[in-house]
């Protein structure tokens, strides 16, 4: 008789990389007979996969743990055990402090150690808490179960149409505001063969699009099968050869690592979608220098020009920080000017928030809260108007939509345009997983609405542009 299944509830905060990591933790736990559940009430294990980028990140985790306390107590009274594990970047940054402040936490585990999660939980069960925040010598990707491996799901079954795949982790850039180099460690790239076989397994499970992930993904330099270090451009070209894979994307990129070869990939690889997340952070050279971004606002403008020359329909997304220490009104105006010059399809913007342990957190000239709030408001109004205009320009156009899943209403499906816009359409469910031409008829706040431009074509639409790769100087 097989062992009764235990249940796990995983709550994920932050970036796509955390979403990917949560899936991999679920894979590791599936091997240990855990089954995912949608709420913490009856779970045997609750994992909080945390993010340390946003303001008051650690405080939010402590509040969440506080909310779990009565559930854990109720489980104890019912003769069950509920384990609580804190994972992710807050776990890495806070370590033992978490169990000192919240003794009901059984395990604290950093992002590099997820393959060790069962052992950490077992240690905790024997009289916890167990804390694992070292950067281990072995590579977690060598030890995590294979996606689509027999223990997890058979080929062809139930994978996402658009899948995340981590190719690079960590960062050596040390921007003066950012915790990532401390919480995710030094930059490391996965070998090409490992990535290709993971991509092939995703495709076998139904993926038609893969988003390559990395904190600094365009610095990718993984070992190739020929013994050489491969660039991201070369990796993308190799992945483009996978039959059945129709779309490729990657995020997040640093402008300094946007090589001529990678720009050329946007020109040459038909499967590489015309949408790029390229954070600028600020438009002021003085602030960019203080942030240690190591490029100027004009360098960024020139880069955008090259990218658009290579791929004229490229849409840009970005990240901006307002109220970085020392930012004056005129520095902020430079940011507004950069945004106006570039024109974004979509962008994220944040108030600077001091992250303990980063150089900028100790700067004396912190900007007052209300000033940050006013600047953020102004910047977001501009970004919002650009996004609205970008979406409005789709009205009446026919765009290729990768249909991903059923929508909320019966008969409705949801997909994505090449520019990552959510598109809703009424169409038969058997076109999920195919690319269809959709005529855009209405523009909503968060989605475009359309209908099939011609009766649903069975099978997959071909990539529209030929693939070859060269370099742009
Ligand atoms: N690697 C990317 C890059 O080079 O821009 C950024 C990754 S970071 C995880 C995501 C975004 O969070 C950053 O681009 C930045 O805009 C924002 N961010 C990071 N630290 C921040 C801080 N201390 N305060 C406000 N926003 C921050
Ligand atoms: Fe953080 Fe990105 Fe800078 Fe690395 S490049 S330190 S991840 S903001």
XYZ file of C-alpha atoms and ligand atoms in Angstrom:
508
model
C 0.000 0.000 0.000
C 1.446 3.432 -0.915
C 2.072 5.993 1.795
C -0.818 8.478 2.322
C -0.200 11.791 0.580
C 0.783 14.847 2.579
C -0.331 18.277 1.460
C 1.652 21.432 0.757
C 0.531 25.009 0.221
C 3.134 27.257 -1.421
C 2.619 31.030 -1.401
C 4.812 32.877 -3.876
C 5.831 36.535 -3.708
C 7.787 38.616 -6.239
C 9.333 37.841 -9.588
C 8.872 35.099 -12.197
C 12.019 33.468 -10.897
C 10.236 32.846 -7.607
C 7.271 31.404 -9.511
C 9.697 29.053 -11.264
C 11.398 28.158 -7.968
C 8.031 27.406 -6.340
C 7.234 24.958 -9.149
C 10.580 23.272 -8.640
C 10.015 23.046 -4.877
C 6.638 21.440 -5.605
C 8.479 18.968 -7.888
C 10.963 18.082 -5.119
C 8.101 17.655 -2.646
C 6.067 15.539 -5.102
C 8.867 12.979 -4.873
C 8.293 12.955 -1.126
C 4.592 12.247 -1.621
C 3.353 15.815 -1.124
C 0.319 16.989 -3.094
C -0.259 20.742 -3.659
C -3.406 22.343 -2.161
C -4.922 25.753 -2.785
C -5.092 27.075 0.780
C -3.077 26.713 3.988
C -5.950 25.620 6.309
C -5.440 21.875 6.024
C -1.881 21.784 4.699
C 0.788 19.642 6.353
C 3.410 22.040 5.064
C 3.191 25.768 4.242
C 6.051 27.291 2.248
C 6.311 31.074 1.954
C 8.547 31.789 -1.044
C 9.508 35.370 -0.304
C 10.882 38.390 -2.178
C 13.194 40.958 -0.632
C 12.996 43.664 -3.285
C 9.901 45.513 -2.164
C 9.458 47.813 0.772
C 8.937 46.228 4.197
C 9.388 42.763 2.635
C 10.553 41.107 5.857
C 7.745 42.724 7.905
C 5.174 41.351 5.467
C 6.597 37.857 5.934
C 6.367 38.158 9.733
C 2.717 39.267 9.423
C 1.983 36.312 7.137
C 3.623 33.916 9.604
C 1.487 35.515 12.347
C -1.645 34.708 10.326
C -0.536 31.060 10.116
C -0.160 30.749 13.898
C -3.813 29.878 14.666
C -3.850 27.367 11.782
C -0.784 25.648 13.146
C -2.319 25.586 16.619
C -5.597 24.182 15.268
C -3.669 21.432 13.463
C -1.847 20.577 16.705
C -5.145 20.341 18.597
C -6.452 18.019 15.878
C -3.403 15.787 16.326
C -1.751 16.904 13.058
C 1.539 18.652 12.431
C 1.743 21.720 10.231
C 5.289 22.657 9.280
C 6.035 26.225 8.205
C 9.019 26.926 5.941
C 10.227 30.369 4.840
C 12.079 30.244 1.509
C 13.322 32.832 -0.992
C 15.301 36.027 -0.646
C 13.930 37.102 2.759
C 15.004 33.675 4.097
C 18.459 34.209 2.639
C 18.756 37.759 3.978
C 17.279 37.237 7.450
C 18.385 33.645 8.214
C 18.270 32.836 11.942
C 16.586 36.149 12.691
C 13.365 34.630 11.289
C 13.127 31.849 13.874
C 14.288 34.212 16.618
C 11.360 36.538 15.841
C 8.872 33.873 14.759
C 9.576 30.637 16.650
C 6.656 28.864 14.949
C 8.735 28.745 11.753
C 10.209 25.245 11.375
C 12.579 25.785 8.459
C 14.369 28.649 6.712
C 15.821 27.839 3.301
C 17.660 30.050 0.791
C 17.136 29.915 -2.988
C 20.311 27.915 -3.640
C 19.256 24.983 -1.455
C 15.784 23.979 -2.674
C 17.010 20.527 -3.719
C 17.727 19.974 -0.006
C 14.221 20.925 1.137
C 13.116 17.389 2.188
C 16.273 16.925 4.282
C 15.782 20.342 5.883
C 12.146 19.504 6.738
C 13.203 16.135 8.161
C 15.795 17.871 10.357
C 13.153 20.318 11.541
C 10.744 17.463 12.348
C 13.323 15.956 14.652
C 13.368 19.027 16.874
C 13.719 22.119 14.672
C 14.168 24.732 13.594
C 16.398 23.950 10.613
C 18.159 26.742 8.774
C 19.864 26.368 5.406
C 21.124 29.610 3.900
C 24.643 28.678 2.794
C 25.604 28.852 -0.853
C 26.271 25.112 -1.317
C 29.126 23.799 -3.485
C 26.861 21.631 -5.625
C 24.574 23.126 -8.252
C 20.919 22.935 -7.255
C 19.926 22.376 -10.891
C 21.918 19.120 -10.959
C 19.841 17.878 -8.047
C 16.319 19.165 -8.686
C 14.012 16.623 -10.349
C 13.622 16.917 -14.110
C 10.584 18.834 -15.333
C 8.289 16.297 -16.993
C 10.284 13.474 -15.380
C 8.233 10.350 -14.748
C 7.819 11.155 -11.063
C 6.181 14.469 -11.868
C 4.141 14.264 -15.064
C 4.097 12.104 -18.154
C 5.085 13.673 -21.486
C 2.235 15.465 -23.219
C 0.301 15.990 -19.992
C -0.833 19.198 -18.478
C 2.156 21.554 -18.676
C 1.688 25.302 -19.243
C 1.462 26.668 -22.806
C 3.917 29.374 -21.738
C 6.621 28.011 -19.439
C 9.353 29.644 -17.356
C 12.866 28.262 -17.536
C 15.665 29.600 -15.344
C 18.955 29.753 -17.252
C 20.989 32.034 -15.014
C 20.954 32.961 -11.358
C 22.611 35.560 -9.189
C 24.312 38.795 -10.138
C 27.796 40.331 -9.973
C 26.730 43.875 -10.845
C 26.182 45.146 -7.290
C 23.971 48.114 -8.183
C 24.086 50.194 -5.022
C 20.347 49.818 -4.244
C 19.920 46.092 -4.865
C 19.948 43.034 -2.575
C 20.056 40.423 -5.350
C 23.861 39.886 -5.317
C 23.597 39.217 -1.572
C 20.485 37.021 -1.575
C 21.003 35.118 -4.843
C 24.802 35.067 -4.806
C 27.319 35.264 -7.635
C 26.265 35.052 -11.247
C 26.026 31.450 -12.464
C 24.767 30.048 -15.782
C 23.320 26.594 -16.397
C 24.917 24.431 -19.110
C 23.308 24.607 -22.548
C 22.506 20.858 -22.723
C 20.591 21.012 -19.417
C 18.536 23.978 -20.664
C 17.808 22.420 -24.058
C 16.571 19.187 -22.524
C 14.412 21.066 -20.008
C 12.961 23.127 -22.886
C 12.267 19.946 -24.870
C 10.459 18.429 -21.899
C 8.354 21.583 -21.565
C 7.429 21.323 -25.246
C 6.566 17.630 -24.833
C 4.188 18.682 -22.054
C 2.487 21.250 -24.290
C 4.569 24.431 -24.012
C 4.650 26.582 -27.149
C 6.440 29.512 -25.530
C 9.385 29.615 -23.155
C 10.439 32.603 -21.094
C 14.094 32.306 -20.132
C 14.697 33.703 -16.666
C 17.690 35.163 -14.882
C 18.341 38.072 -12.559
C 20.769 39.267 -15.197
C 19.772 36.942 -18.002
C 21.641 38.610 -20.844
C 24.930 38.051 -18.974
C 24.291 34.330 -19.612
C 27.479 32.433 -20.446
C 26.789 28.729 -19.969
C 28.971 25.800 -20.978
C 28.067 24.672 -24.488
C 28.230 21.110 -25.790
C 31.366 22.112 -27.750
C 33.189 23.013 -24.519
C 32.949 26.763 -25.227
C 30.985 29.308 -23.203
C 27.780 30.127 -25.084
C 26.162 33.557 -25.042
C 22.430 34.133 -24.591
C 22.162 34.867 -28.323
C 23.678 31.474 -29.164
C 21.436 29.758 -26.635
C 18.358 31.426 -28.144
C 19.395 30.338 -31.625
C 19.777 26.746 -30.398
C 16.382 26.808 -28.644
C 14.794 28.215 -31.826
C 15.608 24.899 -33.493
C 13.263 22.976 -31.183
C 10.328 21.831 -33.224
C 6.976 22.738 -31.665
C 8.441 25.658 -29.719
C 7.029 28.790 -31.362
C 7.973 31.677 -29.095
C 10.957 32.701 -27.003
C 11.323 35.531 -24.516
C 13.872 36.391 -21.862
C 13.976 38.572 -18.775
C 15.565 40.507 -16.972
C 18.334 42.233 -18.855
C 20.957 44.783 -17.934
C 21.687 47.368 -20.652
C 25.451 46.788 -20.328
C 25.088 43.130 -21.355
C 23.033 43.871 -24.468
C 25.696 42.721 -26.949
C 25.711 43.268 -30.716
C 25.142 39.534 -31.136
C 22.045 39.658 -28.924
C 20.691 42.709 -30.758
C 21.191 40.772 -33.996
C 19.237 37.860 -32.534
C 16.231 40.184 -32.322
C 16.632 40.777 -36.047
C 17.316 37.184 -37.044
C 15.329 34.860 -34.816
C 11.701 34.757 -35.865
C 10.717 32.968 -32.676
C 12.192 35.667 -30.441
C 9.248 37.916 -29.597
C 9.440 41.672 -30.272
C 9.217 42.661 -26.627
C 12.125 43.419 -24.318
C 12.267 44.261 -20.634
C 15.252 46.580 -20.345
C 15.419 48.413 -17.008
C 16.865 51.931 -17.123
C 16.236 52.811 -13.422
C 16.896 56.541 -13.962
C 17.401 59.088 -16.737
C 19.936 61.161 -14.781
C 23.628 60.412 -15.399
C 24.481 61.583 -11.870
C 21.989 59.145 -10.326
C 22.927 56.333 -12.721
C 26.543 56.735 -11.575
C 25.502 56.718 -7.907
C 23.443 53.593 -8.607
C 26.565 52.028 -10.152
C 24.694 51.181 -13.332
C 27.836 51.947 -15.399
C 26.048 53.486 -18.369
C 24.641 56.923 -19.159
C 21.106 57.875 -20.203
C 22.365 58.515 -23.739
C 24.022 55.076 -23.836
C 20.573 53.680 -23.088
C 18.962 55.830 -25.810
C 21.550 54.651 -28.357
C 20.976 51.046 -27.343
C 17.229 51.406 -27.863
C 17.892 52.939 -31.278
C 20.055 49.940 -32.311
C 17.453 47.502 -31.032
C 14.674 49.237 -32.929
C 16.782 49.329 -36.072
C 17.271 45.564 -35.723
C 13.611 44.886 -34.947
C 11.403 47.843 -35.885
C 8.312 46.489 -34.118
C 10.169 45.949 -30.819
C 8.195 47.130 -27.785
C 10.049 48.069 -24.639
C 9.314 47.588 -21.005
C 11.434 48.888 -18.142
C 12.011 49.426 -14.436
C 12.437 52.836 -12.810
C 13.320 53.909 -9.287
C 12.331 57.374 -8.058
C 13.712 59.062 -4.964
C 17.110 57.368 -4.994
C 19.349 59.118 -2.385
C 20.401 62.537 -3.657
C 17.842 62.644 -6.514
C 16.971 66.285 -7.155
C 13.996 67.707 -9.040
C 16.152 68.110 -12.120
C 17.451 64.519 -11.870
C 13.844 63.385 -11.785
C 13.041 65.571 -14.809
C 15.821 63.724 -16.669
C 14.033 60.452 -15.906
C 10.784 61.890 -17.266
C 12.679 63.018 -20.380
C 14.147 59.540 -20.928
C 10.714 57.944 -20.600
C 9.234 60.469 -23.025
C 12.076 59.854 -25.523
C 11.921 56.044 -25.415
C 8.167 55.449 -25.185
C 7.371 52.286 -23.233
C 4.689 49.711 -23.929
C 4.644 48.944 -20.225
C 6.942 49.609 -17.262
C 7.360 49.080 -13.540
C 8.227 51.990 -11.295
C 9.128 52.009 -7.624
C 9.899 54.407 -4.800
C 13.451 53.823 -3.674
C 13.385 51.692 -0.546
C 16.595 51.234 1.491
C 17.592 47.560 1.568
C 19.709 46.804 4.643
C 23.264 45.865 3.710
C 23.279 47.701 0.361
C 25.512 50.806 -0.030
C 22.684 53.238 -0.876
C 20.809 52.366 2.315
C 23.475 54.199 4.350
C 23.535 57.344 2.175
C 22.890 60.495 4.189
C 20.833 62.295 1.527
C 17.699 60.103 1.565
C 14.726 61.685 -0.232
C 11.654 62.472 1.865
C 8.672 60.104 1.555
C 6.160 62.667 0.207
C 8.650 63.782 -2.481
C 9.122 60.170 -3.583
C 5.345 59.669 -3.642
C 4.753 62.789 -5.779
C 7.478 61.794 -8.257
C 6.161 58.251 -8.513
C 2.685 59.592 -9.193
C 3.956 61.841 -11.987
C 6.097 59.099 -13.557
C 3.328 56.534 -13.401
C 0.914 58.935 -15.086
C 3.318 59.281 -18.019
C 3.999 55.520 -18.206
C 0.289 54.801 -18.003
C -0.472 57.184 -20.868
C 2.229 55.509 -22.981
C 0.843 52.054 -22.216
C -2.686 53.189 -23.052
C -1.538 54.655 -26.370
C 0.438 51.506 -27.203
C -2.593 49.302 -26.563
C -5.006 51.652 -28.338
C -2.859 51.400 -31.487
C -3.843 47.705 -31.684
C -7.514 48.558 -32.362
C -8.570 47.079 -35.720
C -5.258 45.248 -36.226
C -4.929 41.505 -36.656
C -2.268 40.081 -34.359
C -0.918 36.580 -33.746
C -2.151 35.351 -30.385
C -0.764 32.326 -28.583
C -3.892 30.948 -26.931
C -2.951 29.890 -23.401
C -5.997 28.856 -21.416
C -9.732 29.238 -20.821
C -10.839 32.662 -19.610
C -13.073 33.389 -16.630
C -16.326 33.270 -18.599
C -17.555 30.101 -20.367
C -16.493 30.035 -24.024
C -13.801 32.617 -23.451
C -10.090 31.984 -24.049
C -7.074 34.040 -23.025
C -3.804 34.392 -24.869
C -0.908 36.769 -25.468
C 0.044 38.969 -28.370
C 3.705 39.040 -29.478
C 4.012 42.161 -27.273
C 2.859 40.287 -24.164
C -0.574 41.932 -24.078
C -3.315 39.723 -22.659
C -5.931 39.079 -25.374
C -9.404 37.689 -24.633
C -11.487 36.039 -27.343
C -14.536 33.823 -27.691
C -13.424 30.674 -29.492
C -13.498 26.869 -29.212
C -11.325 25.445 -26.437
C -9.445 23.092 -28.772
C -7.302 25.969 -30.045
C -5.529 26.315 -26.679
C -1.822 25.874 -27.412
C -2.014 27.236 -30.978
C -1.158 30.613 -32.474
C -4.139 32.256 -34.160
C -4.643 35.528 -36.022
C -6.991 37.610 -33.888
C -8.655 40.838 -34.944
C -8.575 43.319 -32.059
C -11.997 44.885 -31.592
C -11.840 46.579 -28.202
C -9.230 47.796 -25.752
C -9.734 47.300 -22.016
C -7.726 48.499 -19.024
C -5.755 45.258 -18.706
C -6.616 43.258 -21.826
C -7.369 43.504 -25.509
C -10.563 41.890 -26.809
C -10.863 40.279 -30.216
C -12.154 37.468 -32.358
C -10.579 34.940 -34.686
C -9.696 36.646 -37.964
C -10.511 33.427 -39.799
C -11.957 30.074 -38.689
C -9.562 28.420 -36.235
C -6.687 26.770 -38.076
C -5.907 23.386 -36.583
C -2.294 22.801 -35.492
C 0.388 25.355 -34.978
C 1.054 28.520 -36.923
C 4.575 28.617 -38.366
C 7.197 31.122 -37.219
C 6.907 34.040 -39.588
C 10.501 35.057 -40.080
C 13.542 33.004 -41.153
C 16.103 32.179 -38.489
C 19.760 32.984 -38.958
C 22.162 34.750 -36.689
C 24.795 37.370 -37.313
C 26.210 40.300 -35.384
C 25.412 43.996 -35.345
C 28.362 46.158 -34.388
N 18.458 42.809 -12.867
C 17.530 43.812 -13.131
C 18.260 45.080 -13.572
O 19.411 45.102 -13.796
O 17.644 46.112 -13.658
C 16.643 44.092 -11.946
C 16.223 43.045 -11.030
S 15.416 43.619 -9.589
C 15.098 42.057 -8.970
C 13.844 44.245 -10.128
C 13.647 45.717 -9.965
O 13.356 46.052 -8.615
C 14.827 46.584 -10.309
O 14.976 46.762 -11.686
C 14.547 47.870 -9.593
O 13.844 48.776 -10.391
C 13.687 47.412 -8.399
N 14.441 47.544 -7.157
C 15.495 46.816 -6.769
N 15.951 47.263 -5.566
C 15.186 48.297 -5.212
C 15.158 49.186 -4.114
N 16.053 49.105 -3.139
N 14.189 50.140 -4.066
C 13.284 50.228 -5.069
N 13.263 49.437 -6.136
C 14.204 48.484 -6.226
Fe 20.239 44.010 -8.890
Fe 19.831 43.930 -11.531
Fe 21.747 45.504 -10.501
Fe 22.060 42.855 -10.466
S 21.948 44.174 -12.290
S 22.496 44.261 -8.791
S 19.958 42.192 -10.130
S 19.509 45.688 -10.215
